[in-house]
Short mmCIF file of C-alpha atoms in Angstrom, two decimals:
data_model
loop_
_atom_site.label_atom_id
_atom_site.label_comp_id
_atom_site.label_asym_id
_atom_site.label_seq_id
_atom_site.Cartn_x
_atom_site.Cartn_y
_atom_site.Cartn_z
CA UNK A 1 214.65 125.48 -163.15
CA UNK A 2 217.76 123.56 -161.76
CA UNK A 3 219.20 121.05 -164.56
CA UNK A 4 222.01 118.20 -164.29
CA UNK A 5 222.82 116.36 -167.44
CA UNK A 6 225.36 114.50 -167.62
CA UNK A 7 227.22 112.88 -170.25
CA UNK A 8 230.19 110.61 -171.48
CA UNK A 9 229.44 107.26 -170.20
CA UNK A 10 229.73 103.99 -172.94
CA UNK A 11 231.77 100.50 -172.43
CA UNK A 12 235.05 100.47 -171.36
CA UNK A 13 237.94 98.08 -171.49
CA UNK A 14 239.57 97.10 -167.72
CA UNK A 15 242.62 99.32 -167.37
CA UNK A 16 240.43 102.64 -169.54
CA UNK A 17 240.02 105.57 -169.18
CA UNK A 18 236.47 107.47 -169.73
CA UNK A 19 235.97 111.22 -168.74
CA UNK A 20 232.15 112.36 -167.39
CA UNK A 21 231.16 115.58 -167.53
CA UNK A 22 227.84 117.46 -165.90
CA UNK A 23 226.42 119.65 -167.73
CA UNK A 24 224.61 121.99 -165.16
CA UNK A 25 222.18 124.97 -165.68
CA UNK A 26 219.05 126.84 -163.74
CA UNK A 27 221.12 128.20 -161.32
CA UNK A 28 224.74 130.27 -160.09
CA UNK A 29 227.26 127.01 -161.19
CA UNK A 30 230.64 128.65 -159.16
CA UNK A 31 228.30 128.74 -156.30
CA UNK A 32 227.74 125.31 -155.11
CA UNK A 33 229.68 123.07 -154.85
CA UNK A 34 228.99 119.67 -156.86
CA UNK A 35 229.89 115.44 -155.46
CA UNK A 36 230.26 112.84 -157.47
CA UNK A 37 227.40 109.31 -156.68
CA UNK A 38 227.73 106.17 -158.23
CA UNK A 39 225.71 103.00 -158.02
CA UNK A 40 226.56 99.94 -158.97
CA UNK A 41 223.82 97.79 -161.01
CA UNK A 42 221.41 96.81 -157.93
CA UNK A 43 223.33 98.28 -155.26
CA UNK A 44 223.23 101.02 -152.99
CA UNK A 45 223.79 104.92 -153.58
CA UNK A 46 228.69 105.25 -152.86
CA UNK A 47 229.68 109.10 -152.59
CA UNK A 48 232.96 109.42 -154.49
CA UNK A 49 234.57 112.29 -155.46
CA UNK A 50 233.16 116.22 -154.40
CA UNK A 51 235.28 119.60 -155.49
CA UNK A 52 234.07 122.94 -153.49
CA UNK A 53 233.09 126.57 -155.02
CA UNK A 54 236.04 127.50 -156.27
CA UNK A 55 237.39 124.24 -157.29
CA UNK A 56 240.63 124.38 -155.22
CA UNK A 57 239.48 121.39 -152.20
CA UNK A 58 238.91 118.08 -153.63
CA UNK A 59 238.30 114.24 -152.10
CA UNK A 60 237.57 111.24 -153.27
CA UNK A 61 237.34 107.73 -151.71
CA UNK A 62 239.58 105.43 -151.11
CA UNK A 63 238.29 102.92 -153.68
CA UNK A 64 238.78 105.78 -156.35
CA UNK A 65 241.78 107.61 -154.75
CA UNK A 66 244.22 107.85 -157.05
CA UNK A 67 242.04 106.83 -160.09
CA UNK A 68 239.44 109.60 -160.24
CA UNK A 69 239.97 113.46 -160.58
CA UNK A 70 237.13 115.79 -160.82
CA UNK A 71 237.27 118.63 -162.19
CA UNK A 72 235.44 121.70 -162.76
CA UNK A 73 235.00 125.01 -165.45
CA UNK A 74 232.57 126.95 -164.38
CA UNK A 75 232.94 129.05 -167.87
CA UNK A 76 230.49 126.02 -169.83
CA UNK A 77 229.34 124.93 -166.45
CA UNK A 78 230.31 121.71 -166.21
CA UNK A 79 230.91 119.79 -163.79
CA UNK A 80 233.93 117.00 -164.84
CA UNK A 81 235.43 113.19 -163.84
CA UNK A 82 238.66 111.72 -165.20
CA UNK A 83 238.43 107.96 -164.86
CA UNK A 84 242.12 106.24 -165.18
CA UNK A 85 243.01 102.18 -165.20
CA UNK A 86 239.24 101.67 -164.81
CA UNK A 87 237.91 98.29 -163.63
CA UNK A 88 235.34 95.82 -163.37
CA UNK A 89 233.80 97.33 -159.76
CA UNK A 90 233.56 100.65 -161.24
CA UNK A 91 230.95 99.84 -163.64
CA UNK A 92 227.83 102.33 -161.87
CA UNK A 93 225.50 104.29 -163.27
CA UNK A 94 227.28 107.61 -162.29
CA UNK A 95 225.19 111.10 -160.62
CA UNK A 96 226.61 114.27 -160.43
CA UNK A 97 224.63 116.47 -157.49
CA UNK A 98 224.40 120.10 -156.78
CA UNK A 99 225.76 120.37 -152.69
CA UNK A 100 222.63 122.74 -150.92
CA UNK A 101 223.07 124.73 -148.85
CA UNK A 102 224.00 122.57 -145.68
CA UNK A 103 226.01 119.27 -145.85
CA UNK A 104 223.17 117.08 -148.23
CA UNK A 105 222.82 116.84 -152.08
CA UNK A 106 219.70 118.87 -152.91
CA UNK A 107 219.67 118.28 -156.53
CA UNK A 108 219.83 115.21 -158.97
CA UNK A 109 221.27 114.48 -162.63
CA UNK A 110 220.11 110.90 -164.51
CA UNK A 111 223.03 109.37 -164.00
CA UNK A 112 225.79 108.37 -167.46
CA UNK A 113 226.48 104.71 -167.28
CA UNK A 114 229.60 103.58 -167.35
CA UNK A 115 230.95 99.96 -167.90
CA UNK A 116 233.79 98.45 -167.32
CA UNK A 117 234.59 95.21 -169.03
CA UNK A 118 236.28 93.11 -171.53
CA UNK B 1 229.97 96.63 -146.80
CA UNK B 2 227.70 100.94 -146.09
CA UNK B 3 229.61 102.59 -143.42
CA UNK B 4 225.74 103.54 -142.19
CA UNK B 5 223.55 100.71 -141.12
CA UNK B 6 219.69 100.51 -142.63
CA UNK B 7 217.09 97.93 -142.87
CA UNK B 8 217.94 95.94 -146.38
CA UNK B 9 213.80 96.09 -145.99
CA UNK B 10 210.41 97.31 -144.57
CA UNK B 11 206.89 97.22 -145.08
CA UNK B 12 203.60 98.57 -144.12
CA UNK B 13 199.68 98.89 -145.33
CA UNK B 14 198.00 101.50 -146.69
CA UNK B 15 197.56 104.67 -143.60
CA UNK B 16 199.87 102.83 -141.98
CA UNK B 17 203.04 104.57 -140.65
CA UNK B 18 207.09 102.97 -140.69
CA UNK B 19 210.32 103.47 -139.18
CA UNK B 20 213.45 103.32 -140.85
CA UNK B 21 216.49 102.99 -139.22
CA UNK B 22 220.16 104.90 -139.60
CA UNK B 23 223.27 103.18 -137.25
CA UNK B 24 226.39 105.32 -137.92
CA UNK B 25 229.31 105.87 -135.25
CA UNK B 26 230.25 109.34 -133.18
CA UNK B 27 232.38 110.11 -136.46
CA UNK B 28 229.22 110.44 -138.71
CA UNK B 29 225.35 110.07 -137.21
CA UNK B 30 226.39 111.01 -133.90
CA UNK B 31 228.86 113.70 -134.29
CA UNK B 32 227.01 115.70 -136.97
CA UNK B 33 223.35 117.36 -137.56
CA UNK B 34 224.35 116.39 -140.56
CA UNK B 35 221.57 113.32 -141.67
CA UNK B 36 219.97 113.83 -144.90
CA UNK B 37 217.24 111.22 -146.32
CA UNK B 38 216.53 110.14 -150.30
CA UNK B 39 213.68 107.95 -151.96
CA UNK B 40 214.42 106.68 -155.44
CA UNK B 41 212.06 104.70 -157.64
CA UNK B 42 212.93 102.35 -160.17
CA UNK B 43 214.98 103.52 -163.39
CA UNK B 44 214.79 107.30 -161.33
CA UNK B 45 217.14 109.19 -159.60
CA UNK B 46 217.23 109.67 -155.67
CA UNK B 47 215.31 112.84 -154.92
CA UNK B 48 216.43 114.26 -150.61
CA UNK B 49 213.03 113.90 -148.65
CA UNK B 50 214.82 114.60 -145.56
CA UNK B 51 217.97 116.71 -145.04
CA UNK B 52 220.12 118.45 -141.28
CA UNK B 53 218.14 115.12 -139.89
CA UNK B 54 214.91 116.28 -139.25
CA UNK B 55 214.14 119.47 -142.58
CA UNK B 56 212.10 118.53 -145.11
CA UNK B 57 212.25 120.41 -148.44
CA UNK B 58 209.97 122.86 -150.22
CA UNK B 59 207.12 120.39 -152.00
CA UNK B 60 208.46 117.11 -149.46
CA UNK B 61 205.06 115.78 -147.65
CA UNK B 62 205.05 116.41 -143.88
CA UNK B 63 204.65 112.53 -144.00
CA UNK B 64 208.13 112.51 -143.82
CA UNK B 65 209.86 113.26 -141.57
CA UNK B 66 213.25 113.07 -139.31
CA UNK B 67 215.27 112.76 -135.66
CA UNK B 68 217.67 111.20 -134.62
CA UNK B 69 219.21 109.90 -131.23
CA UNK B 70 222.99 109.77 -130.57
CA UNK B 71 224.53 107.90 -133.60
CA UNK B 72 221.38 106.72 -134.66
CA UNK B 73 219.13 108.72 -137.14
CA UNK B 74 215.40 107.63 -137.94
CA UNK B 75 213.09 108.54 -141.02
CA UNK B 76 209.53 108.39 -140.61
CA UNK B 77 207.11 107.85 -143.30
CA UNK B 78 202.93 107.95 -141.79
CA UNK B 79 199.96 107.33 -143.27
CA UNK B 80 201.33 105.67 -145.85
CA UNK B 81 200.45 106.00 -149.72
CA UNK B 82 200.84 103.58 -152.73
CA UNK B 83 203.44 106.29 -154.29
CA UNK B 84 205.66 106.19 -150.75
CA UNK B 85 206.64 102.33 -151.93
CA UNK B 86 210.67 103.71 -153.23
CA UNK B 87 214.06 102.50 -151.85
CA UNK B 88 215.18 104.91 -149.34
CA UNK B 89 218.90 105.43 -148.16
CA UNK B 90 220.11 108.12 -145.75
CA UNK B 91 223.72 109.95 -145.65
CA UNK B 92 225.51 111.75 -143.28
CA UNK B 93 228.65 114.48 -143.26
CA UNK B 94 231.57 112.34 -142.21
CA UNK B 95 235.32 113.69 -139.82
CA UNK B 96 236.84 111.47 -141.84
CA UNK B 97 238.50 111.20 -144.52
CA UNK B 98 235.38 111.28 -146.77
CA UNK B 99 232.61 113.64 -147.19
CA UNK B 100 229.76 111.90 -146.12
CA UNK B 101 228.81 107.67 -146.67
CA UNK B 102 225.27 106.41 -147.23
CA UNK B 103 223.72 103.51 -146.05
CA UNK B 104 223.20 100.28 -148.26
CA UNK B 105 219.51 101.51 -148.38
CA UNK B 106 215.33 99.87 -147.37
CA UNK B 107 213.46 98.66 -150.12
CA UNK B 108 209.92 99.93 -148.46
CA UNK B 109 206.84 98.23 -150.09
CA UNK B 110 203.04 99.00 -149.47
CA UNK B 111 201.47 95.73 -148.99
#
């Protein structure tokens, strides 16, 4: 069955960096587009980044553009999010999600919590 | 401020039907038939219940249905059950520099 497992979250000071990972299993990872989506505590969902199946195309929300970098390693069936220059407003639960055959997210991980605080 | 507008809350009694609206613009909801709806129970990851405006994934109850008119999409839940109490989010593909936009979410309370 499809599984997405995020890791790498934690407490970091403002201005710091963190790298999230998402381990994929149960499907041919290299065939699918992938997203990172976050949810601040008690708030709604926010799409933040997308990567194409071959890794050549990436997109970012304006809120993270220039600070976050999405990447993937198909040999390791893994998706990554490098987060630099972190701010308090980046505090959220970060989900990786598989992009379905159409324009929607058909499977989600359980999320990795990132807390930015001094 | 979310890109798509949803009511903050809706409520209904068991057995009743409710509808949640999702209003966007001509750059997202109005431009594409790529509206999806997600159900999120407390402490859980979101789960897709409708995609491409009105298609239910395998395993999703036929009590959930979706539609769209102009820049507004709607999710209807018929025969409300206690287990339907959750947060619901709409999402749309967009022609802007971002890929997709979400609504602010609607909390459904089953009375």
